[in-house]
Coordinates of C-alpha atoms in Angstrom, one line a residue:
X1 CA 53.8 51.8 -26.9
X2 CA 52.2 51.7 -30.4
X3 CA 49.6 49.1 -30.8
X4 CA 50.7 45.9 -33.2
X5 CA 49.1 46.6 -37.0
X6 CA 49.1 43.9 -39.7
X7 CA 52.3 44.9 -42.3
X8 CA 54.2 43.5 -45.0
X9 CA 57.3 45.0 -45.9
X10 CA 59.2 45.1 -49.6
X11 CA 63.4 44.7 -49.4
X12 CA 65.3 46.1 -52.0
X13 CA 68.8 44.7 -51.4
X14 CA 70.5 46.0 -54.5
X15 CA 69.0 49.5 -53.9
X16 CA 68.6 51.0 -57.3
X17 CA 70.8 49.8 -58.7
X18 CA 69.6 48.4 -62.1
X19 CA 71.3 46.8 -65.2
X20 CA 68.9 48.0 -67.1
X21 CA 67.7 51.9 -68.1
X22 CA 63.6 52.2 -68.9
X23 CA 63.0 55.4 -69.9
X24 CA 60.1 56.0 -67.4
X25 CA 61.9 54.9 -64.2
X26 CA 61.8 56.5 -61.4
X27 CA 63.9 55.1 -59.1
X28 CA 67.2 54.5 -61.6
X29 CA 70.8 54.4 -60.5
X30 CA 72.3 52.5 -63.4
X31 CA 74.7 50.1 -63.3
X32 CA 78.3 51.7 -64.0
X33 CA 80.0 48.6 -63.6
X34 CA 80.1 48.4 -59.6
X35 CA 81.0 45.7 -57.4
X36 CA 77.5 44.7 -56.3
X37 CA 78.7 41.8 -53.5
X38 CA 80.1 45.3 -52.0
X39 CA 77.4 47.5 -52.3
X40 CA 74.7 44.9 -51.5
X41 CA 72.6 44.7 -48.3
X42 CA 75.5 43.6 -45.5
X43 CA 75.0 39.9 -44.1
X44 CA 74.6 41.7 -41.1
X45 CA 71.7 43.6 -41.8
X46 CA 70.0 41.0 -43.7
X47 CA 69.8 38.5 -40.5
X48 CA 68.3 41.3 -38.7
X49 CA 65.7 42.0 -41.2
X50 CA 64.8 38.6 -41.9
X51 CA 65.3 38.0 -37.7
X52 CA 63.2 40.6 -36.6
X53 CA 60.8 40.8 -40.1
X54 CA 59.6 37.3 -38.8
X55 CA 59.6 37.6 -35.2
X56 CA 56.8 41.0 -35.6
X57 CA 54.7 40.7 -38.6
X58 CA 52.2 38.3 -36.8
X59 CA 50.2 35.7 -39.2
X60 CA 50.9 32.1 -40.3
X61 CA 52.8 33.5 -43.4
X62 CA 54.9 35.5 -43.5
X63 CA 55.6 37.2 -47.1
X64 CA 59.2 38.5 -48.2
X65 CA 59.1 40.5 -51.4
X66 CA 62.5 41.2 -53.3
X67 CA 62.5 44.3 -55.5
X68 CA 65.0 46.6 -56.8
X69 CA 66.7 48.4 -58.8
X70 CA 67.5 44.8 -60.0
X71 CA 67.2 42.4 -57.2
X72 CA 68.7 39.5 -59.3
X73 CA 72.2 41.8 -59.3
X74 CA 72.4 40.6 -55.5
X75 CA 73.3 37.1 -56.8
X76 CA 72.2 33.6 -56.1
X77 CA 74.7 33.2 -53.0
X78 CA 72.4 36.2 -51.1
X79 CA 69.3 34.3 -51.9
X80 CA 70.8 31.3 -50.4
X81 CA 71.6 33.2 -47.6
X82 CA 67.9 34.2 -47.6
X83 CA 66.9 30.6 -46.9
X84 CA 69.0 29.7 -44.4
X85 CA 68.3 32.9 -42.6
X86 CA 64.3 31.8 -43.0
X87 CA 65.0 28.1 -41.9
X88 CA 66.8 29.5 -39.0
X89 CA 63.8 32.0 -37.4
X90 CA 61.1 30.5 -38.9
X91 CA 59.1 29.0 -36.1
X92 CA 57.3 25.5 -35.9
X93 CA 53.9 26.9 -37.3
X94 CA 54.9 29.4 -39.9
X95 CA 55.5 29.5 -42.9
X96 CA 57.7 32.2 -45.9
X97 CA 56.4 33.0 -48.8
X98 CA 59.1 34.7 -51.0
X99 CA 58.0 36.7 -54.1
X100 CA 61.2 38.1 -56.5
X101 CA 60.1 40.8 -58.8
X102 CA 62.6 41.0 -61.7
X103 CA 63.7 42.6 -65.0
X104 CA 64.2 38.9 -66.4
X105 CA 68.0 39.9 -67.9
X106 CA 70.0 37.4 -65.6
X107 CA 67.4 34.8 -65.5
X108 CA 68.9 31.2 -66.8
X109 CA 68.7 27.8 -65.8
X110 CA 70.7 28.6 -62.1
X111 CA 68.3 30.9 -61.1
X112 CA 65.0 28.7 -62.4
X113 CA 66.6 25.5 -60.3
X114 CA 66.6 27.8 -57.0
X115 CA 63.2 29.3 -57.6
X116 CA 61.5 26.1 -58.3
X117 CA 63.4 24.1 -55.7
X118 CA 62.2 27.1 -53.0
X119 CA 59.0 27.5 -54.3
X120 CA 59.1 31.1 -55.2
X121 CA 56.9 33.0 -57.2
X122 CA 58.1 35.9 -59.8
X123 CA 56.9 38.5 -61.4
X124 CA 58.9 39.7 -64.5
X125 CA 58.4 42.5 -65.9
X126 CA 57.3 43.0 -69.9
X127 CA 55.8 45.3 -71.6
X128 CA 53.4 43.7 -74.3
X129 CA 54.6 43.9 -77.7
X130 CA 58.4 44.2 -79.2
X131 CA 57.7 47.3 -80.2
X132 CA 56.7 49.0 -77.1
X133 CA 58.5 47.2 -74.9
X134 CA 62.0 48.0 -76.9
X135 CA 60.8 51.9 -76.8
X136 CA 61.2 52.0 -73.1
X137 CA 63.0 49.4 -71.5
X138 CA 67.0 48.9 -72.9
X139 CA 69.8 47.6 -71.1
X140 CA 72.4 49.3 -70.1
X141 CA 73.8 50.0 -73.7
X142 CA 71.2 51.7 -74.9
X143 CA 69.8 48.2 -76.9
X144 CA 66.2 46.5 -76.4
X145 CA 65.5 43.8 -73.8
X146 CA 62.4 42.5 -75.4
X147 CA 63.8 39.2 -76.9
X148 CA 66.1 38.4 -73.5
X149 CA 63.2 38.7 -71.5
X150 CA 60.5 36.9 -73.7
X151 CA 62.8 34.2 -73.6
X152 CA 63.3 33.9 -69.8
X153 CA 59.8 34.0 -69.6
X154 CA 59.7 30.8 -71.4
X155 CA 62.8 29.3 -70.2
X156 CA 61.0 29.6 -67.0
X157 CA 57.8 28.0 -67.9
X158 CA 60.0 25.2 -69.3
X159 CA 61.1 24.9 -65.6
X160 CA 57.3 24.5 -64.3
X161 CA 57.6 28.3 -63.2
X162 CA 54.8 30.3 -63.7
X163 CA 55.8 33.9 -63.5
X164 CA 53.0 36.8 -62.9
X165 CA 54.3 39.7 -65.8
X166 CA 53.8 43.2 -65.3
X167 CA 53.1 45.6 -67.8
X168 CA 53.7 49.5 -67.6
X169 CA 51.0 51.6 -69.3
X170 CA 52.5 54.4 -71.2
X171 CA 50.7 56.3 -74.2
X172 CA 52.3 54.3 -76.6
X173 CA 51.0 50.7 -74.7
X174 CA 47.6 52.5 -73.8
X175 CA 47.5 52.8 -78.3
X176 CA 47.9 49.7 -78.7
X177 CA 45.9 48.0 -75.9
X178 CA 44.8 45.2 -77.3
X179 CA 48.2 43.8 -79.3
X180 CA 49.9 44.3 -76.0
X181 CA 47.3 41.9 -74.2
X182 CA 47.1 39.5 -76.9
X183 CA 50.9 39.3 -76.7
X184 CA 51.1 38.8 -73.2
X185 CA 48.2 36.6 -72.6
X186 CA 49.7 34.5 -75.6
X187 CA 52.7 33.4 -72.7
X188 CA 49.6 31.6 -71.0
X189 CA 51.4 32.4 -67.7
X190 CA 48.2 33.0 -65.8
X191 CA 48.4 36.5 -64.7
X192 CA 48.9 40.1 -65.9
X193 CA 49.2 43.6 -64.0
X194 CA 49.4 47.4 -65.7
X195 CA 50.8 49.7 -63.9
X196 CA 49.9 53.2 -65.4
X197 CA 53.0 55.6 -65.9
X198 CA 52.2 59.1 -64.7
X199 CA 55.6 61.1 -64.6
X200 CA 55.9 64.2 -64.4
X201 CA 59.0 67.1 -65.0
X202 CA 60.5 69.8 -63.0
X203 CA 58.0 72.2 -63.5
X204 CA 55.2 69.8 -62.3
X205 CA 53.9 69.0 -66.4
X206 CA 53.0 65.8 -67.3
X207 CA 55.3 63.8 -69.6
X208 CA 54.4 63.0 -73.0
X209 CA 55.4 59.0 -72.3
X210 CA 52.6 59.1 -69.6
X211 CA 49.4 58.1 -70.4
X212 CA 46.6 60.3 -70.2
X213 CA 43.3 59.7 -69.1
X214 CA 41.6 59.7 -72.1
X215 CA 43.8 57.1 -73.4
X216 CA 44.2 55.0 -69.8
X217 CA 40.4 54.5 -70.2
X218 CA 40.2 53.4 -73.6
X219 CA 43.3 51.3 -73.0
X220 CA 41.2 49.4 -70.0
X221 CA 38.7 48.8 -72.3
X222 CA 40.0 47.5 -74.9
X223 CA 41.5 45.0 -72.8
X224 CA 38.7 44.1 -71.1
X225 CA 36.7 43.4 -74.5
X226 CA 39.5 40.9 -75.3
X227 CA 39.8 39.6 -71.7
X228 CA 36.1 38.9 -70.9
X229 CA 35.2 37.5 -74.5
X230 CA 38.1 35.0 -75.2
X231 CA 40.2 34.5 -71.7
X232 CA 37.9 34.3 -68.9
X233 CA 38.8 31.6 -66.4
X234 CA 42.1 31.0 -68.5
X235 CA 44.0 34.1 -67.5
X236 CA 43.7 37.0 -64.7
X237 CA 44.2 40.4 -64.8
X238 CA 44.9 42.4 -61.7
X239 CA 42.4 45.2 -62.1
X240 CA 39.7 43.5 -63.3
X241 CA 40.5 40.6 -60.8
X242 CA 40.1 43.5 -57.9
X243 CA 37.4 45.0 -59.4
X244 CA 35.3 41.7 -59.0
X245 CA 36.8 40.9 -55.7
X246 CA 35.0 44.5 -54.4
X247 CA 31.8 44.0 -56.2
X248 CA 31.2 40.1 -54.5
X249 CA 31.6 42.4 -51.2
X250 CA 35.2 41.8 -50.4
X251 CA 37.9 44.4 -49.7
X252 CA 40.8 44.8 -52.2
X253 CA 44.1 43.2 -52.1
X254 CA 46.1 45.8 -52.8
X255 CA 47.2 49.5 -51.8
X256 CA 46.0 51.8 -54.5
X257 CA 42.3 50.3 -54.3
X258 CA 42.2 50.2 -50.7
X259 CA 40.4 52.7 -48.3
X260 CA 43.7 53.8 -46.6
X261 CA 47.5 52.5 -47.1
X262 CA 50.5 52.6 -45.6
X263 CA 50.8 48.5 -44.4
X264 CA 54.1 48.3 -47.0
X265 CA 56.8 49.2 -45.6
X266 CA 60.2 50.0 -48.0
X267 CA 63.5 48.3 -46.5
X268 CA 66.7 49.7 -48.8
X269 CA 69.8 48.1 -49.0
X270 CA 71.4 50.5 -46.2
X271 CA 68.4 49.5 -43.3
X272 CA 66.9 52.7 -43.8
X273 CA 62.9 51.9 -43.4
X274 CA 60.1 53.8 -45.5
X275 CA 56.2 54.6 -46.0
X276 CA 56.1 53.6 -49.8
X277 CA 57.8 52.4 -52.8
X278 CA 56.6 55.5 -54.3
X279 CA 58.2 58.0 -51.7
X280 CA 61.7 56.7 -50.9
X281 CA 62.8 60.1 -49.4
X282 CA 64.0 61.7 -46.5
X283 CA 60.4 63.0 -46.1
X284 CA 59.2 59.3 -45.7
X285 CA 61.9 57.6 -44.2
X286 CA 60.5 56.1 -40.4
X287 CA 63.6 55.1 -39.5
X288 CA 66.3 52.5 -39.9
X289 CA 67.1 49.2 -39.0
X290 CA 68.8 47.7 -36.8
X291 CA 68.0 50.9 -34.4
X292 CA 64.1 50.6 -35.2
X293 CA 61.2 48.0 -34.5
X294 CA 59.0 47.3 -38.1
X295 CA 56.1 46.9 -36.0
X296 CA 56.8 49.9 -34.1
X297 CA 57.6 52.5 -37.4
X298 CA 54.5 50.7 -39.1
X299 CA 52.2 51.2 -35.9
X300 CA 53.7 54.3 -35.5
X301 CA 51.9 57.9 -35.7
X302 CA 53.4 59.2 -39.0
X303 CA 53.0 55.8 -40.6
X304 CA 49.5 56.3 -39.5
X305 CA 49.3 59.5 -40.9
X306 CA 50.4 58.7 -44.2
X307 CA 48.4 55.6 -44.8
X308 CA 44.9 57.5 -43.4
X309 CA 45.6 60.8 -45.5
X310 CA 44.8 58.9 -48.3
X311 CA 40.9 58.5 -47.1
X312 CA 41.0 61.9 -45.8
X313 CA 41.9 64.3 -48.2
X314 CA 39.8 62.7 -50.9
X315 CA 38.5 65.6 -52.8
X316 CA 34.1 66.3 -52.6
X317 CA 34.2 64.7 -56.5
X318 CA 35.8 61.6 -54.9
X319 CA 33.6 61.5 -52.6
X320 CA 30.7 61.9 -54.7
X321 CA 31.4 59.3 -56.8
X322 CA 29.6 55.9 -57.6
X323 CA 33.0 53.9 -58.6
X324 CA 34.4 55.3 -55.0
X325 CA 33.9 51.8 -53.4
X326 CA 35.9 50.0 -55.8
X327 CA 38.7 52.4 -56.6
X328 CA 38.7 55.0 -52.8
X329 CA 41.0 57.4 -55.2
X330 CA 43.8 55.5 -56.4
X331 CA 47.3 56.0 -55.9
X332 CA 48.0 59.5 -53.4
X333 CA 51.4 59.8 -55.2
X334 CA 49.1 60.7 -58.8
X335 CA 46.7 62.9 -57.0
X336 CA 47.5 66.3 -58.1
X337 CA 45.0 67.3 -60.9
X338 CA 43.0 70.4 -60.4
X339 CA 39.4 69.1 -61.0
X340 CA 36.7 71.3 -62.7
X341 CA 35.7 72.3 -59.6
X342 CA 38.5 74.0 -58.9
X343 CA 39.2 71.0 -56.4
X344 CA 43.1 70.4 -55.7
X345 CA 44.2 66.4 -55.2
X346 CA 41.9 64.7 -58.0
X347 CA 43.8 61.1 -58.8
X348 CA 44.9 62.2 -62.4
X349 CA 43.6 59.1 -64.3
X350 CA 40.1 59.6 -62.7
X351 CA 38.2 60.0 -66.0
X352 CA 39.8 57.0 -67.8
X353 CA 38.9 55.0 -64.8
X354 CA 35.3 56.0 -64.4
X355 CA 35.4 55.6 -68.5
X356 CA 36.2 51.8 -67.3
X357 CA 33.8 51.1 -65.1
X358 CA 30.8 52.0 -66.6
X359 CA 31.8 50.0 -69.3
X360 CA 33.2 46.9 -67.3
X361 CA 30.9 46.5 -64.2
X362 CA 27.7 45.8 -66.0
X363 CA 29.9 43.2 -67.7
X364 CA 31.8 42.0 -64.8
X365 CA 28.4 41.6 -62.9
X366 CA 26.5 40.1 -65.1
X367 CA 29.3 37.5 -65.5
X368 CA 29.0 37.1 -62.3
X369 CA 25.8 36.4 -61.7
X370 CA 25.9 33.6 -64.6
X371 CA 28.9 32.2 -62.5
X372 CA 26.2 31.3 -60.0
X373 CA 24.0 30.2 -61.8
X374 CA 26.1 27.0 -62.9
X375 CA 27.4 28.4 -66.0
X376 CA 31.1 27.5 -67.2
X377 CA 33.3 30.5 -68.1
X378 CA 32.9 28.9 -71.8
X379 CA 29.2 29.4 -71.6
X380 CA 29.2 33.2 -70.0
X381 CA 31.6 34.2 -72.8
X382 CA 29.8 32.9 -75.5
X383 CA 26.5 34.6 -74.3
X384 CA 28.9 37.5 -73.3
X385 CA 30.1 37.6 -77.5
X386 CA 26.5 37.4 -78.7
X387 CA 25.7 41.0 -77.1

């Protein structure tokens, strides 16, 4: 039997399915106007996720996270069902934590009662600016979301909910770094993540809407110079928030700045159990519930495989590195950049990320070190402007 490993796992109910159609997705199937209560995980299979989930991942808390496609399209009578199915296996002694990651589109006052009167965080996703975000991210018509979604952003604040927002990084948002974070840091919601979008086509080229190195790096940057002058202590942002978190001697948080991966496993809408959000194929499919154990695929020896490849086929350059402690290669699913050694595997944003740490740690730690010595975040970023 497979010894027990720590896990989390990410459902996606709707599949997806999404009523909206971004330009860089990568996991679309747009909505065409289907039944979704039909084509939604079964009440079956939902009790035995949720049954099961709870019963094996071990720990006090045990965190759900909703994603799609769309999760929203599953409607608020699913998400009921969600908490009774929680109250029900939820032993004395433990406690959920549910986390919906959204679009924002169907968001309205229904949705903000049930979220504030569960207690469940969100992250919505928005990227920056009107103009950026409306390049990328239309509904299903073809039209920009920007002004629906800012305004579910505040309609949830009104509500007392303080959603996390997520912002892709494409070349046009890496050019215009630092009106995308003033926008979003003007929604005073507390916390902000980039995701860089690397796609590339059939012949294994590199989009033009991805962002290039060169431009990731300078895109950090000139975030950070905004970040660490006017909003430290008032809002975080994930990388920079991770960054810090390694350099005080802790380990990071999350996958594509830890050593090895592979502790989130993928639960679709049909029970069919994967390594990674970012390889939803037949490839990386460990099973299927309600035939399979999560503790077992997650212990198991190709979950294993797949979480310590990403340590072990670092390239030399990797491995040589000075920024390897904080970043241990990034994401595997961007590692395919011939280096100028010749080396296969190289993370493709490596340059725009050792471009942003040089710049930032020096920052970051002497901030740091000012934090200890008594002074406010006021203070550091006053001293931090002089210079």
């Amino acid at each position: 039997m497979s010894e027990t490993v720590p896990f989390v796992t990410m459902a996606k109910p709707i599949g997806s399915f999404c009523n909206m159609s971004c330009e860089y997705c990568y996991y679309l199937h747009a909505d065409n106007g289907e039944d979704f209560a039909n084509i939604r995980m079964s009440d079956s299979l939902l009790e035995t996720y949720i049954r099961d989930y709870i019963a094996q991942c071990g720990g006090e808390v045990v965190s759900f996270t909703w994603h799609g496609g769309e999760p929203t399209l599953a409607g608020l009578d699913f998400y009921e069902k969600v908490m009774e199915l929680e109250k029900k296996y939820l032993p004395e002694g433990k406690q959920c934590w549910n986390n919906l990651q959204t679009n924002a589109l169907l968001i309205d006052e229904d949705w903000c009662r049930f979220l504030k009167k569960h207690h469940w965080d969100i992250g919505v996703s928005i990227d920056g600016t009107r103009y950026v975000h409306d390049l990328y991210r239309h509904d299903a018509g073809g039209n920009g979301t920007y002004e629906r979604v800012q305004k579910a952003v505040k309609l949830l604040e009104k509500n007392g909910i303080h959603p996390d927002l997520l912002c892709t990084v494409t070349a046009d948002t890496a050019r215009n770094g630092k009106a995308v974070y003033t926008a979003l840091s003007a929604f005073r919601t507390g916390w902000i993540q980039f995701i860089p979008i690397v796609r590339r086509d059939a012949g294994g080229n590199v989009t033009p809407d991805s962002v290039t190195p060169e431009l990731y790096g300078k895109f950090l940057k000139d975030v950070f110079r905004e970040w660490i002058r006017h909003d430290l202590g008032k809002t975080n942002v994930q990388i920079f928030a991770e960054t810090s978190l390694v350099l005080a001697g802790g380990h990071s948080n999350v996958c594509w700045f830890s050593e090895t991966c592979g502790n989130v496993l993928i639960v679709e809408r049909d029970g069919g159990v994967y390594s990674c959000d970012h390889f939803v194929d037949q490839e990386h499919k460990l099973g299927s519930l309600p035939a399979d154990s999560l503790a077992a695929l997650a212990a198991g020896e190709k979950q294993r495989q797949f979480g310590n490849s990403k340590r072990d086929s670092l390239t030399q350059k990797c491995r040589n590195c000075p920024w390897l402690h904080i970043c241990h290669g990034c994401c595997p699913k961007d590692r395919f950049l011939v280096n100028e050694d010749g080396e296969p595997g190289q993370y493709y944003l490596c340059e725009g990320l050792r471009d942003f740490f040089a710049y930032a740690v020096p920052q970051l730690e002497e901030a740091m070190d000012l934090s200890r010595k008594g002074k406010s975040p006021q203070e550091i970023m006053t001293l931090l402007r002089r210079k």
